[in-house]
């Protein structure tokens, strides 16, 4: 039991719509990272939040955005969904320099 | 740009056999992880390797790190069916002021009876 929880576990959206995914970090962890894992591939870093600020970003367009709240929970927002956004989205929490613990993921399907 | 390469990508092995998965990475790093992923599931942390020459073992799995060669290995001893899964290595690096993991493509392991 890692303590990182994500919601929802599955959802289906239509191309062009917007989606919000949520993550509750493990107790005491102040850093949250988001990853996208397309089918058959390794996870790819989207961005990281620390103390409610984005402090690093991977090669993802601006329509991928996020928030971190004072309790360290986080949201990932994706606007103007495309078919290629279909993937497993993983949230990981950690201390700043500590090991990352992953949630169970949200499976997003865009049709 | 950090690149992480795993091989093989697919591995079928018989129960009781030994095999090694290799993970090469392109730039220096002070931390390397191995994860297991079952179909449709999240990532389960197996090992964290923090220094050159580090070796960790858990059950039938043993991981090692050679930072000079930028190489990590995951050795499977006397495989059993329960080890069937996809295994990822991931290298820790910085992006801006963030620490991020760069993953390999994964090795899909199937252990046959």
Short mmCIF file of N, CA, C and O in Angstrom, two decimals, chain B residues 26-108:
data_model
loop_
_atom_site.label_atom_id
_atom_site.label_comp_id
_atom_site.label_asym_id
_atom_site.label_seq_id
_atom_site.Cartn_x
_atom_site.Cartn_y
_atom_site.Cartn_z
N UNK B 26 22.41 7.11 -20.95
CA UNK B 26 23.35 7.90 -21.74
C UNK B 26 24.10 8.99 -20.96
O UNK B 26 25.13 9.46 -21.43
N UNK B 27 23.60 9.41 -19.80
CA UNK B 27 24.30 10.44 -19.04
C UNK B 27 24.41 10.02 -17.58
O UNK B 27 23.71 9.13 -17.14
N UNK B 28 25.28 10.69 -16.86
CA UNK B 28 25.52 10.28 -15.48
C UNK B 28 24.29 10.51 -14.63
O UNK B 28 23.51 11.44 -14.84
N UNK B 29 24.13 9.66 -13.65
CA UNK B 29 23.01 9.76 -12.72
C UNK B 29 23.43 9.13 -11.41
O UNK B 29 24.27 8.23 -11.40
N UNK B 30 22.83 9.60 -10.32
CA UNK B 30 23.21 9.04 -9.03
C UNK B 30 22.14 8.10 -8.47
O UNK B 30 22.24 7.68 -7.32
N UNK B 31 21.14 7.78 -9.30
CA UNK B 31 20.08 6.94 -8.78
C UNK B 31 19.40 6.21 -9.92
O UNK B 31 19.02 6.81 -10.93
N UNK B 32 19.21 4.91 -9.74
CA UNK B 32 18.53 4.10 -10.75
C UNK B 32 17.53 3.20 -10.06
O UNK B 32 17.81 2.63 -8.99
N UNK B 33 16.37 3.06 -10.69
CA UNK B 33 15.28 2.27 -10.12
C UNK B 33 14.92 1.11 -11.05
O UNK B 33 15.04 1.22 -12.27
N UNK B 34 14.44 0.05 -10.44
CA UNK B 34 13.77 -1.01 -11.18
C UNK B 34 12.34 -1.12 -10.66
O UNK B 34 12.11 -1.12 -9.45
N UNK B 35 11.41 -1.24 -11.63
CA UNK B 35 10.00 -1.37 -11.31
C UNK B 35 9.43 -2.60 -12.00
O UNK B 35 9.88 -2.99 -13.08
N UNK B 36 8.39 -3.13 -11.41
CA UNK B 36 7.60 -4.19 -12.03
C UNK B 36 6.22 -3.64 -12.30
O UNK B 36 5.65 -2.90 -11.49
N UNK B 37 5.65 -4.04 -13.46
CA UNK B 37 4.28 -3.66 -13.79
C UNK B 37 3.53 -4.86 -14.31
O UNK B 37 3.92 -5.47 -15.30
N UNK B 38 2.42 -5.19 -13.65
CA UNK B 38 1.51 -6.23 -14.13
C UNK B 38 0.51 -5.59 -15.07
O UNK B 38 0.23 -4.39 -14.98
N UNK B 39 -0.07 -6.38 -15.98
CA UNK B 39 -0.99 -5.80 -16.99
C UNK B 39 -2.11 -4.98 -16.37
O UNK B 39 -2.79 -5.43 -15.46
N UNK B 40 -2.25 -3.76 -16.86
CA UNK B 40 -3.31 -2.88 -16.38
C UNK B 40 -3.09 -2.29 -15.01
O UNK B 40 -3.97 -1.60 -14.48
N UNK B 41 -1.94 -2.54 -14.43
CA UNK B 41 -1.66 -2.07 -13.06
C UNK B 41 -0.61 -0.97 -13.06
O UNK B 41 -0.03 -0.64 -14.08
N UNK B 42 -0.38 -0.44 -11.86
CA UNK B 42 0.62 0.61 -11.70
C UNK B 42 2.01 0.01 -11.53
O UNK B 42 2.22 -1.19 -11.70
N UNK B 43 2.95 0.84 -11.16
CA UNK B 43 4.35 0.44 -11.02
C UNK B 43 4.64 0.04 -9.58
O UNK B 43 4.36 0.80 -8.65
N UNK B 44 5.27 -1.09 -9.43
CA UNK B 44 5.70 -1.56 -8.11
C UNK B 44 7.20 -1.42 -8.02
O UNK B 44 7.94 -1.94 -8.86
N UNK B 45 7.68 -0.69 -7.03
CA UNK B 45 9.10 -0.47 -6.88
C UNK B 45 9.78 -1.76 -6.43
O UNK B 45 9.35 -2.40 -5.46
N UNK B 46 10.85 -2.14 -7.12
CA UNK B 46 11.62 -3.33 -6.76
C UNK B 46 12.92 -2.94 -6.06
O UNK B 46 13.23 -3.43 -4.98
N UNK B 47 13.71 -2.09 -6.70
CA UNK B 47 15.02 -1.73 -6.18
C UNK B 47 15.33 -0.26 -6.47
O UNK B 47 14.91 0.28 -7.49
N UNK B 48 16.09 0.32 -5.54
CA UNK B 48 16.71 1.62 -5.77
C UNK B 48 18.21 1.43 -5.63
O UNK B 48 18.67 0.93 -4.59
N UNK B 49 18.97 1.81 -6.63
CA UNK B 49 20.42 1.64 -6.62
C UNK B 49 21.04 3.03 -6.59
O UNK B 49 20.78 3.86 -7.47
N UNK B 50 21.87 3.28 -5.58
CA UNK B 50 22.31 4.64 -5.31
C UNK B 50 23.78 4.90 -5.59
O UNK B 50 24.21 6.06 -5.59
N UNK B 51 24.57 3.87 -5.79
CA UNK B 51 26.00 4.13 -5.95
C UNK B 51 26.64 3.08 -6.85
O UNK B 51 26.10 1.99 -7.06
N UNK B 52 27.81 3.42 -7.34
CA UNK B 52 28.52 2.51 -8.21
C UNK B 52 28.83 1.20 -7.47
O UNK B 52 29.28 1.23 -6.32
N UNK B 53 28.56 0.10 -8.13
CA UNK B 53 28.82 -1.18 -7.50
C UNK B 53 27.70 -1.68 -6.61
O UNK B 53 27.79 -2.76 -6.03
N UNK B 54 26.62 -0.89 -6.49
CA UNK B 54 25.50 -1.30 -5.63
C UNK B 54 24.89 -2.59 -6.16
O UNK B 54 24.72 -2.75 -7.37
N UNK B 55 24.59 -3.47 -5.24
CA UNK B 55 23.91 -4.72 -5.56
C UNK B 55 22.81 -4.93 -4.54
O UNK B 55 23.05 -4.81 -3.34
N UNK B 56 21.60 -5.22 -5.05
CA UNK B 56 20.49 -5.51 -4.14
C UNK B 56 19.79 -6.77 -4.61
O UNK B 56 19.66 -7.01 -5.82
N UNK B 57 19.32 -7.55 -3.64
CA UNK B 57 18.66 -8.81 -3.97
C UNK B 57 17.37 -8.93 -3.17
O UNK B 57 17.31 -8.57 -2.00
N UNK B 58 16.35 -9.45 -3.85
CA UNK B 58 15.09 -9.75 -3.20
C UNK B 58 14.53 -10.99 -3.87
O UNK B 58 14.15 -10.98 -5.05
N UNK B 59 14.53 -12.08 -3.11
CA UNK B 59 14.04 -13.34 -3.68
C UNK B 59 14.86 -13.77 -4.88
O UNK B 59 16.09 -13.87 -4.79
N UNK B 60 14.21 -14.00 -5.99
CA UNK B 60 14.88 -14.49 -7.20
C UNK B 60 15.42 -13.36 -8.08
O UNK B 60 15.94 -13.62 -9.17
N UNK B 61 15.30 -12.13 -7.65
CA UNK B 61 15.75 -10.97 -8.42
C UNK B 61 16.95 -10.33 -7.75
O UNK B 61 16.96 -10.15 -6.53
N UNK B 62 17.93 -9.97 -8.58
CA UNK B 62 19.11 -9.25 -8.09
C UNK B 62 19.44 -8.15 -9.09
O UNK B 62 19.54 -8.39 -10.29
N UNK B 63 19.62 -6.94 -8.57
CA UNK B 63 19.93 -5.79 -9.41
C UNK B 63 21.30 -5.26 -9.05
O UNK B 63 21.70 -5.26 -7.89
N UNK B 64 22.01 -4.76 -10.07
CA UNK B 64 23.34 -4.18 -9.86
C UNK B 64 23.49 -2.93 -10.69
O UNK B 64 22.74 -2.71 -11.64
N UNK B 65 24.46 -2.10 -10.29
CA UNK B 65 24.66 -0.82 -10.97
C UNK B 65 26.15 -0.59 -11.19
O UNK B 65 26.93 -0.68 -10.24
N UNK B 66 26.51 -0.24 -12.41
CA UNK B 66 27.87 0.16 -12.76
C UNK B 66 27.75 1.56 -13.35
O UNK B 66 27.42 1.73 -14.53
N UNK B 67 28.02 2.58 -12.54
CA UNK B 67 27.83 3.96 -13.01
C UNK B 67 28.89 4.37 -14.04
O UNK B 67 28.63 5.23 -14.88
N UNK B 68 30.04 3.74 -14.00
CA UNK B 68 31.08 4.09 -14.97
C UNK B 68 30.70 3.61 -16.36
O UNK B 68 30.92 4.30 -17.36
N UNK B 69 30.11 2.42 -16.43
CA UNK B 69 29.65 1.88 -17.71
C UNK B 69 28.23 2.36 -18.03
O UNK B 69 27.74 2.08 -19.14
N UNK B 70 27.58 3.05 -17.09
CA UNK B 70 26.19 3.49 -17.25
C UNK B 70 25.31 2.30 -17.59
O UNK B 70 24.54 2.31 -18.58
N UNK B 71 25.43 1.29 -16.76
CA UNK B 71 24.75 0.02 -17.01
C UNK B 71 24.21 -0.53 -15.71
O UNK B 71 24.90 -0.56 -14.68
N UNK B 72 22.95 -0.97 -15.76
CA UNK B 72 22.37 -1.72 -14.66
C UNK B 72 21.84 -3.04 -15.20
O UNK B 72 21.43 -3.12 -16.36
N UNK B 73 21.88 -4.04 -14.37
CA UNK B 73 21.35 -5.34 -14.75
C UNK B 73 20.34 -5.82 -13.72
O UNK B 73 20.45 -5.51 -12.52
N UNK B 74 19.35 -6.56 -14.20
CA UNK B 74 18.39 -7.22 -13.35
C UNK B 74 18.49 -8.71 -13.67
O UNK B 74 18.15 -9.13 -14.78
N UNK B 75 19.01 -9.48 -12.71
CA UNK B 75 19.24 -10.89 -12.94
C UNK B 75 18.12 -11.70 -12.28
O UNK B 75 17.76 -11.45 -11.13
N UNK B 76 17.61 -12.64 -13.06
CA UNK B 76 16.54 -13.51 -12.59
C UNK B 76 17.11 -14.90 -12.39
O UNK B 76 17.71 -15.47 -13.33
N UNK B 77 16.93 -15.42 -11.22
CA UNK B 77 17.46 -16.75 -10.90
C UNK B 77 16.32 -17.74 -10.74
O UNK B 77 15.37 -17.49 -10.00
N UNK B 78 16.41 -18.87 -11.45
CA UNK B 78 15.42 -19.94 -11.33
C UNK B 78 14.00 -19.39 -11.43
O UNK B 78 13.20 -19.47 -10.49
N UNK B 79 13.70 -18.87 -12.60
CA UNK B 79 12.43 -18.15 -12.80
C UNK B 79 11.21 -19.02 -12.47
O UNK B 79 11.20 -20.23 -12.69
N UNK B 80 10.20 -18.36 -11.95
CA UNK B 80 8.90 -18.98 -11.70
C UNK B 80 7.82 -18.16 -12.40
O UNK B 80 8.02 -16.99 -12.73
N UNK B 81 6.66 -18.80 -12.61
CA UNK B 81 5.60 -18.16 -13.38
C UNK B 81 5.19 -16.81 -12.79
O UNK B 81 4.87 -15.87 -13.53
N UNK B 82 5.22 -16.69 -11.47
CA UNK B 82 4.78 -15.46 -10.81
C UNK B 82 5.64 -14.25 -11.18
O UNK B 82 5.24 -13.10 -10.92
N UNK B 83 6.80 -14.48 -11.77
CA UNK B 83 7.65 -13.36 -12.17
C UNK B 83 7.23 -12.78 -13.52
O UNK B 83 7.78 -11.75 -13.94
N UNK B 84 6.29 -13.40 -14.19
CA UNK B 84 5.81 -12.87 -15.48
C UNK B 84 5.22 -11.49 -15.27
O UNK B 84 4.29 -11.30 -14.47
N UNK B 85 5.77 -10.49 -15.96
CA UNK B 85 5.36 -9.09 -15.83
C UNK B 85 6.23 -8.28 -16.78
O UNK B 85 7.09 -8.82 -17.47
N UNK B 86 6.01 -6.96 -16.79
CA UNK B 86 6.91 -6.07 -17.52
C UNK B 86 7.81 -5.36 -16.51
O UNK B 86 7.32 -4.85 -15.50
N UNK B 87 9.09 -5.33 -16.79
CA UNK B 87 10.07 -4.74 -15.90
C UNK B 87 10.66 -3.49 -16.55
O UNK B 87 11.06 -3.51 -17.71
N UNK B 88 10.68 -2.41 -15.78
CA UNK B 88 11.22 -1.14 -16.27
C UNK B 88 12.40 -0.72 -15.40
O UNK B 88 12.35 -0.84 -14.18
N UNK B 89 13.43 -0.20 -16.06
CA UNK B 89 14.42 0.56 -15.32
C UNK B 89 14.12 2.03 -15.53
O UNK B 89 13.53 2.43 -16.55
N UNK B 90 14.51 2.85 -14.58
CA UNK B 90 14.27 4.29 -14.66
C UNK B 90 15.46 5.00 -14.03
O UNK B 90 15.93 4.61 -12.96
N UNK B 91 15.91 6.04 -14.69
CA UNK B 91 17.07 6.80 -14.25
C UNK B 91 16.61 8.17 -13.76
O UNK B 91 15.81 8.84 -14.41
N UNK B 92 17.14 8.54 -12.61
CA UNK B 92 16.80 9.81 -11.97
C UNK B 92 17.64 10.93 -12.57
O UNK B 92 18.85 10.79 -12.71
N UNK B 93 17.01 12.05 -12.92
CA UNK B 93 17.76 13.20 -13.43
C UNK B 93 16.99 14.45 -13.06
O UNK B 93 15.89 14.39 -12.51
N UNK B 94 17.59 15.60 -13.35
CA UNK B 94 16.92 16.86 -13.03
C UNK B 94 16.40 17.52 -14.30
O UNK B 94 17.04 17.46 -15.35
N UNK B 95 15.23 18.13 -14.16
CA UNK B 95 14.63 18.91 -15.24
C UNK B 95 14.20 20.23 -14.63
O UNK B 95 13.22 20.28 -13.89
N UNK B 96 14.94 21.29 -14.91
CA UNK B 96 14.74 22.53 -14.17
C UNK B 96 15.18 22.27 -12.74
O UNK B 96 16.29 21.81 -12.49
N UNK B 97 14.31 22.51 -11.79
CA UNK B 97 14.63 22.17 -10.40
C UNK B 97 13.88 20.91 -9.96
O UNK B 97 13.82 20.60 -8.78
N UNK B 98 13.32 20.21 -10.93
CA UNK B 98 12.58 18.99 -10.62
C UNK B 98 13.44 17.76 -10.83
O UNK B 98 14.27 17.72 -11.74
N UNK B 99 13.22 16.78 -10.00
CA UNK B 99 13.81 15.47 -10.25
C UNK B 99 12.80 14.65 -11.02
O UNK B 99 11.64 14.55 -10.61
N UNK B 100 13.21 14.09 -12.13
CA UNK B 100 12.30 13.29 -12.93
C UNK B 100 12.91 11.93 -13.21
O UNK B 100 14.13 11.75 -13.15
N UNK B 101 12.05 10.98 -13.50
CA UNK B 101 12.48 9.65 -13.89
C UNK B 101 12.34 9.51 -15.40
O UNK B 101 11.30 9.86 -15.97
N UNK B 102 13.40 9.01 -16.02
CA UNK B 102 13.35 8.66 -17.44
C UNK B 102 13.37 7.14 -17.53
O UNK B 102 14.32 6.51 -17.04
N UNK B 103 12.32 6.59 -18.13
CA UNK B 103 12.14 5.15 -18.15
C UNK B 103 12.65 4.54 -19.44
O UNK B 103 12.61 5.16 -20.52
N UNK B 104 13.09 3.29 -19.33
CA UNK B 104 13.30 2.49 -20.52
C UNK B 104 11.97 2.03 -21.08
O UNK B 104 10.91 2.30 -20.52
N UNK B 105 12.04 1.32 -22.20
CA UNK B 105 10.81 0.87 -22.88
C UNK B 105 10.18 -0.34 -22.22
O UNK B 105 9.05 -0.71 -22.56
N UNK B 106 10.92 -0.94 -21.29
CA UNK B 106 10.37 -2.08 -20.58
C UNK B 106 10.78 -3.41 -21.21
O UNK B 106 11.04 -3.50 -22.41
N UNK B 107 10.84 -4.43 -20.38
CA UNK B 107 11.09 -5.80 -20.82
C UNK B 107 9.88 -6.64 -20.40
O UNK B 107 9.61 -6.76 -19.21
N UNK B 108 9.19 -7.16 -21.39
CA UNK B 108 8.02 -8.00 -21.09
C UNK B 108 8.49 -9.43 -20.91
O UNK B 108 8.91 -10.09 -21.86
#
